[in-house]
């Protein structure tokens, strides 16, 4: 037994107008056709939805239950269709995004530049920060985090492939200090630290091999709060760096940096765009999410 969508639309119109005459005018159908539709619906359901008198039409208890359940859902469908129609025009508005530095430069930035060429009326505000920002409290539309640190009550959309870290140093550094053979050997080396603003702590270097996890807190002559300074310092021979492999692949390829402990650096979930679960999103934001989405 199936109730057609048009039947539900007719039912809602009669329920809201409390009159077959007004509901028929609202739907641009004849009163007799509307009455036939409602009667057929009641017969298929085996339930009486309206109480009719010569002067009034009112919902039965069953009718009120059906209305409270169906009306909001049909309204959501109508809103979504309106949003899709709006995409045919020129979407506009401001989208505020909170993200970390590496994700901003290597993942978001190239896509954002293309997006702004396609949708010049949409404004993007990009806030770069390592802190775990509360995007709801700080009124951001969305944030960017690694997949392993996402909040469970958020919608998450993958915007990058899986990531892999790299441990690198310059040829001059390794010639002078030797090459570490295991993560524990890093305690004997000059390492370049990244300070995270959350709790003021230093980034822990995480490793995994054959199911064995090793977390190392390193020490060295330099601590910074931006990863691109770390790469520059490693190139100058200041110490060993722990960075996303995409940041150093060119320097490794041309020999300016040497990669070590490669078998200890496993893949992990990449970056995700995350945002609160709401019933409706602006056309501009919907377009932005699709533009940032990672497609293998």
Coordinates of C-alpha atoms in Angstrom, one line a residue:
X1 CA 0.0 0.0 0.0
X2 CA 1.5 3.3 -1.1
X3 CA 0.3 6.8 -0.4
X4 CA 1.3 9.1 -3.2
X5 CA 3.2 12.4 -2.6
X6 CA 0.4 14.4 -4.2
X7 CA -2.1 12.8 -1.7
X8 CA 0.1 14.0 1.2
X9 CA 0.3 17.5 -0.3
X10 CA -3.5 17.6 -0.6
X11 CA -3.9 16.3 3.0
X12 CA -1.6 19.0 4.4
X13 CA -3.5 21.8 2.4
X14 CA -6.9 20.7 3.8
X15 CA -5.4 20.4 7.3
X16 CA -3.9 23.9 7.3
X17 CA -6.8 25.6 5.5
X18 CA -9.5 23.7 7.5
X19 CA -11.6 24.0 4.4
X20 CA -11.9 22.0 1.1
X21 CA -12.9 25.2 -0.7
X22 CA -9.8 27.1 0.4
X23 CA -7.5 24.1 0.0
X24 CA -8.7 23.5 -3.5
X25 CA -8.0 27.1 -4.4
X26 CA -4.6 26.9 -2.9
X27 CA -3.8 23.8 -5.0
X28 CA -5.5 25.1 -8.1
X29 CA -7.8 22.0 -8.3
X30 CA -11.5 21.5 -8.1
X31 CA -13.2 21.0 -4.8
X32 CA -14.6 17.7 -6.0
X33 CA -11.2 16.4 -7.2
X34 CA -9.7 17.3 -3.8
X35 CA -12.5 15.6 -1.9
X36 CA -12.0 12.5 -4.0
X37 CA -8.3 12.5 -3.3
X38 CA -8.8 12.7 0.5
X39 CA -11.5 10.0 0.4
X40 CA -9.3 7.7 -1.6
X41 CA -6.4 8.3 0.8
X42 CA -8.6 7.5 3.9
X43 CA -9.8 4.3 2.2
X44 CA -6.3 3.1 1.4
X45 CA -5.2 3.8 5.0
X46 CA -8.3 2.4 6.5
X47 CA -8.4 5.5 8.8
X48 CA -10.5 8.6 9.1
X49 CA -8.3 11.7 8.8
X50 CA -10.9 14.5 8.9
X51 CA -14.1 15.2 10.7
X52 CA -16.5 16.9 8.3
X53 CA -19.6 19.0 9.0
X54 CA -21.5 21.3 6.8
X55 CA -19.6 24.3 8.4
X56 CA -16.2 23.0 9.3
X57 CA -13.4 20.5 8.5
X58 CA -11.1 19.4 11.3
X59 CA -8.4 16.8 11.8
X60 CA -9.2 13.6 13.8
X61 CA -6.6 12.5 16.4
X62 CA -5.1 10.2 13.8
X63 CA -5.1 13.0 11.3
X64 CA -3.2 15.3 13.7
X65 CA -0.6 12.6 14.3
X66 CA -0.1 12.2 10.6
X67 CA 0.1 15.9 10.0
X68 CA 2.7 16.5 12.8
X69 CA 4.9 13.8 11.3
X70 CA 4.6 14.5 7.6
X71 CA 4.3 18.3 7.3
X72 CA 7.8 19.1 8.6
X73 CA 9.4 16.5 6.3
X74 CA 7.7 17.9 3.2
X75 CA 8.8 21.4 4.3
X76 CA 12.4 20.2 4.4
X77 CA 12.0 18.7 0.9
X78 CA 10.6 22.0 -0.4
X79 CA 13.4 24.0 1.3
X80 CA 16.0 21.7 -0.3
X81 CA 14.4 22.2 -3.7
X82 CA 14.4 25.9 -3.2
X83 CA 18.2 25.8 -2.3
X84 CA 18.9 23.8 -5.5
X85 CA 17.0 26.4 -7.6
X86 CA 19.0 29.1 -6.0
X87 CA 22.2 27.5 -7.2
X88 CA 21.2 28.5 -10.7
X89 CA 21.6 32.1 -9.8
X90 CA 24.7 33.7 -8.4
X91 CA 25.3 32.4 -4.9
X92 CA 26.7 34.9 -2.4
X93 CA 27.6 35.2 1.3
X94 CA 30.6 34.8 3.6
X95 CA 32.1 31.4 4.6
X96 CA 34.4 31.4 7.7
X97 CA 36.8 28.5 8.0
X98 CA 39.2 27.6 10.8
X99 CA 42.2 25.5 9.8
X100 CA 45.8 24.6 10.7
X101 CA 48.7 25.9 8.6
X102 CA 49.6 22.9 6.6
X103 CA 46.0 22.1 5.7
X104 CA 45.5 25.7 4.7
X105 CA 48.5 25.9 2.4
X106 CA 48.6 22.5 0.9
X107 CA 45.0 21.3 0.9
X108 CA 42.6 24.2 1.0
X109 CA 44.4 27.1 -0.6
X110 CA 44.7 25.7 -4.2
X111 CA 41.0 24.7 -4.2
X112 CA 39.9 28.0 -2.6
X113 CA 41.7 30.0 -5.4
X114 CA 39.8 28.0 -8.1
X115 CA 36.5 28.3 -6.1
X116 CA 36.7 32.1 -5.9
X117 CA 37.3 32.3 -9.6
X118 CA 34.1 30.3 -10.2
X119 CA 32.0 32.1 -7.6
X120 CA 33.2 35.7 -7.2
X121 CA 30.3 36.7 -5.1
X122 CA 31.2 34.3 -2.3
X123 CA 33.6 35.6 0.3
X124 CA 36.0 33.3 2.1
X125 CA 37.5 34.1 5.5
X126 CA 40.3 31.7 6.4
X127 CA 41.6 31.7 10.0
X128 CA 44.9 29.8 10.3
X129 CA 45.6 28.4 13.8
X130 CA 46.8 25.2 15.4
X131 CA 44.4 25.5 18.3
X132 CA 41.5 23.2 18.5
X133 CA 38.9 25.9 17.8
X134 CA 35.3 25.6 18.9
X135 CA 33.8 26.4 15.6
X136 CA 30.3 26.8 17.0
X137 CA 31.3 29.1 19.8
X138 CA 33.6 31.2 17.6
X139 CA 31.0 31.4 14.8
X140 CA 32.9 29.6 12.1
X141 CA 30.9 27.8 9.4
X142 CA 33.4 24.9 9.3
X143 CA 36.8 23.7 10.5
X144 CA 39.5 21.5 9.3
X145 CA 41.1 18.7 11.3
X146 CA 42.8 15.4 10.9
X147 CA 40.4 12.5 10.7
X148 CA 41.7 11.0 14.0
X149 CA 40.7 14.1 16.0
X150 CA 37.2 14.8 14.8
X151 CA 34.3 15.5 17.1
X152 CA 31.7 12.8 16.8
X153 CA 28.7 15.1 16.6
X154 CA 29.9 16.8 13.5
X155 CA 29.4 16.1 9.8
X156 CA 32.8 15.4 8.3
X157 CA 33.9 15.5 4.6
X158 CA 37.2 14.2 3.4
X159 CA 39.3 16.9 1.7
X160 CA 42.7 15.1 1.4
X161 CA 44.1 11.7 0.8
X162 CA 45.7 9.8 3.8
X163 CA 48.8 11.5 5.1
X164 CA 52.2 10.2 6.0
X165 CA 54.9 11.9 8.1
X166 CA 58.6 12.1 7.2
X167 CA 61.7 12.3 9.4
X168 CA 64.3 14.3 7.5
X169 CA 67.6 16.0 7.9
X170 CA 70.3 17.6 5.7
X171 CA 73.2 15.5 4.4
X172 CA 75.6 17.8 6.4
X173 CA 73.6 17.1 9.6
X174 CA 73.7 13.3 9.2
X175 CA 77.3 13.3 8.2
X176 CA 78.2 15.1 11.5
X177 CA 75.7 13.4 13.9
X178 CA 75.0 10.0 12.3
X179 CA 71.7 8.4 11.2
X180 CA 69.1 7.3 13.8
X181 CA 68.2 3.6 13.4
X182 CA 65.0 3.6 15.5
X183 CA 62.7 6.3 17.0
X184 CA 64.4 5.9 20.4
X185 CA 67.7 7.0 18.9
X186 CA 66.1 10.5 18.3
X187 CA 66.8 11.3 22.0
X188 CA 70.5 11.5 21.0
X189 CA 69.9 14.0 18.2
X190 CA 69.2 17.6 17.7
X191 CA 65.5 17.8 16.8
X192 CA 63.3 20.7 15.8
X193 CA 60.2 21.1 17.8
X194 CA 56.7 22.3 16.9
X195 CA 54.8 24.0 19.8
X196 CA 51.1 23.7 19.6
X197 CA 49.0 26.5 21.1
X198 CA 46.5 24.0 22.7
X199 CA 47.8 23.6 26.3
X200 CA 51.2 25.0 25.1
X201 CA 52.6 21.6 24.6
X202 CA 55.1 20.3 22.0
X203 CA 54.1 18.0 19.3
X204 CA 54.9 14.4 20.1
X205 CA 56.5 12.4 17.3
X206 CA 54.3 9.3 16.6
X207 CA 55.7 6.2 15.0
X208 CA 54.3 2.7 14.2
X209 CA 55.8 -0.5 12.8
X210 CA 54.4 -4.0 12.7
X211 CA 51.6 -3.0 15.1
X212 CA 54.0 -1.5 17.6
X213 CA 53.5 2.2 18.5
X214 CA 56.2 4.5 19.7
X215 CA 55.7 8.1 20.9
X216 CA 58.8 10.2 21.3
X217 CA 59.3 13.6 22.9
X218 CA 62.3 15.1 21.3
X219 CA 64.7 17.9 22.3
X220 CA 66.8 20.3 20.3
X221 CA 68.0 23.8 19.7
X222 CA 64.9 25.2 18.0
X223 CA 61.2 25.4 18.8
X224 CA 58.7 27.2 16.5
X225 CA 55.0 27.3 16.0
X226 CA 54.9 27.1 12.2
X227 CA 55.9 24.0 10.3
X228 CA 57.5 25.9 7.3
X229 CA 60.1 27.3 9.6
X230 CA 61.0 23.7 10.6
X231 CA 61.5 22.7 7.0
X232 CA 63.8 25.8 6.4
X233 CA 65.8 25.0 9.5
X234 CA 66.2 21.3 8.5
X235 CA 67.5 22.4 5.1
X236 CA 70.1 24.6 6.8
X237 CA 71.3 21.7 8.9
X238 CA 69.9 22.9 12.2
X239 CA 68.5 19.5 13.1
X240 CA 66.1 16.7 12.3
X241 CA 62.5 17.6 11.3
X242 CA 59.2 15.7 11.6
X243 CA 56.9 16.9 8.8
X244 CA 54.2 15.8 6.4
X245 CA 56.0 14.1 3.5
X246 CA 54.4 16.4 0.9
X247 CA 56.2 19.3 2.5
X248 CA 59.6 17.8 2.0
X249 CA 59.2 15.5 -1.1
X250 CA 60.9 17.9 -3.5
X251 CA 63.8 18.5 -1.1
X252 CA 64.2 14.7 -0.6
X253 CA 64.0 14.1 -4.4
X254 CA 66.8 16.5 -5.2
X255 CA 69.0 15.4 -2.3
X256 CA 68.8 18.5 -0.1
X257 CA 67.2 16.5 2.6
X258 CA 67.6 12.8 3.5
X259 CA 64.7 10.8 4.8
X260 CA 65.2 8.4 7.7
X261 CA 63.0 6.0 9.8
X262 CA 60.8 5.6 6.7
X263 CA 59.6 2.2 7.8
X264 CA 58.3 3.6 11.1
X265 CA 56.1 6.3 9.4
X266 CA 52.7 4.8 8.6
X267 CA 49.8 6.3 6.8
X268 CA 47.0 8.0 8.9
X269 CA 43.6 9.6 8.1
X270 CA 44.0 12.8 6.2
X271 CA 42.2 16.2 6.7
X272 CA 38.4 16.6 6.9
X273 CA 36.2 19.6 6.7
X274 CA 33.8 19.4 9.6
X275 CA 30.7 21.4 10.5
X276 CA 27.6 21.2 12.7
X277 CA 24.6 19.0 11.7
X278 CA 21.9 21.5 10.7
X279 CA 18.7 20.9 8.7
X280 CA 19.6 23.6 6.1
X281 CA 22.8 25.1 4.7
X282 CA 23.2 28.1 2.4
X283 CA 23.7 27.5 -1.3
X284 CA 27.1 29.1 -1.0
X285 CA 28.2 26.7 1.8
X286 CA 26.9 23.7 0.0
X287 CA 28.9 24.7 -3.1
X288 CA 32.0 25.2 -1.0
X289 CA 31.8 21.8 0.7
X290 CA 31.5 20.1 -2.7
X291 CA 34.5 22.1 -4.1
X292 CA 36.7 21.1 -1.2
X293 CA 35.7 17.4 -1.2
X294 CA 38.5 14.9 -1.9
X295 CA 38.0 12.7 -4.9
X296 CA 40.5 9.9 -5.3

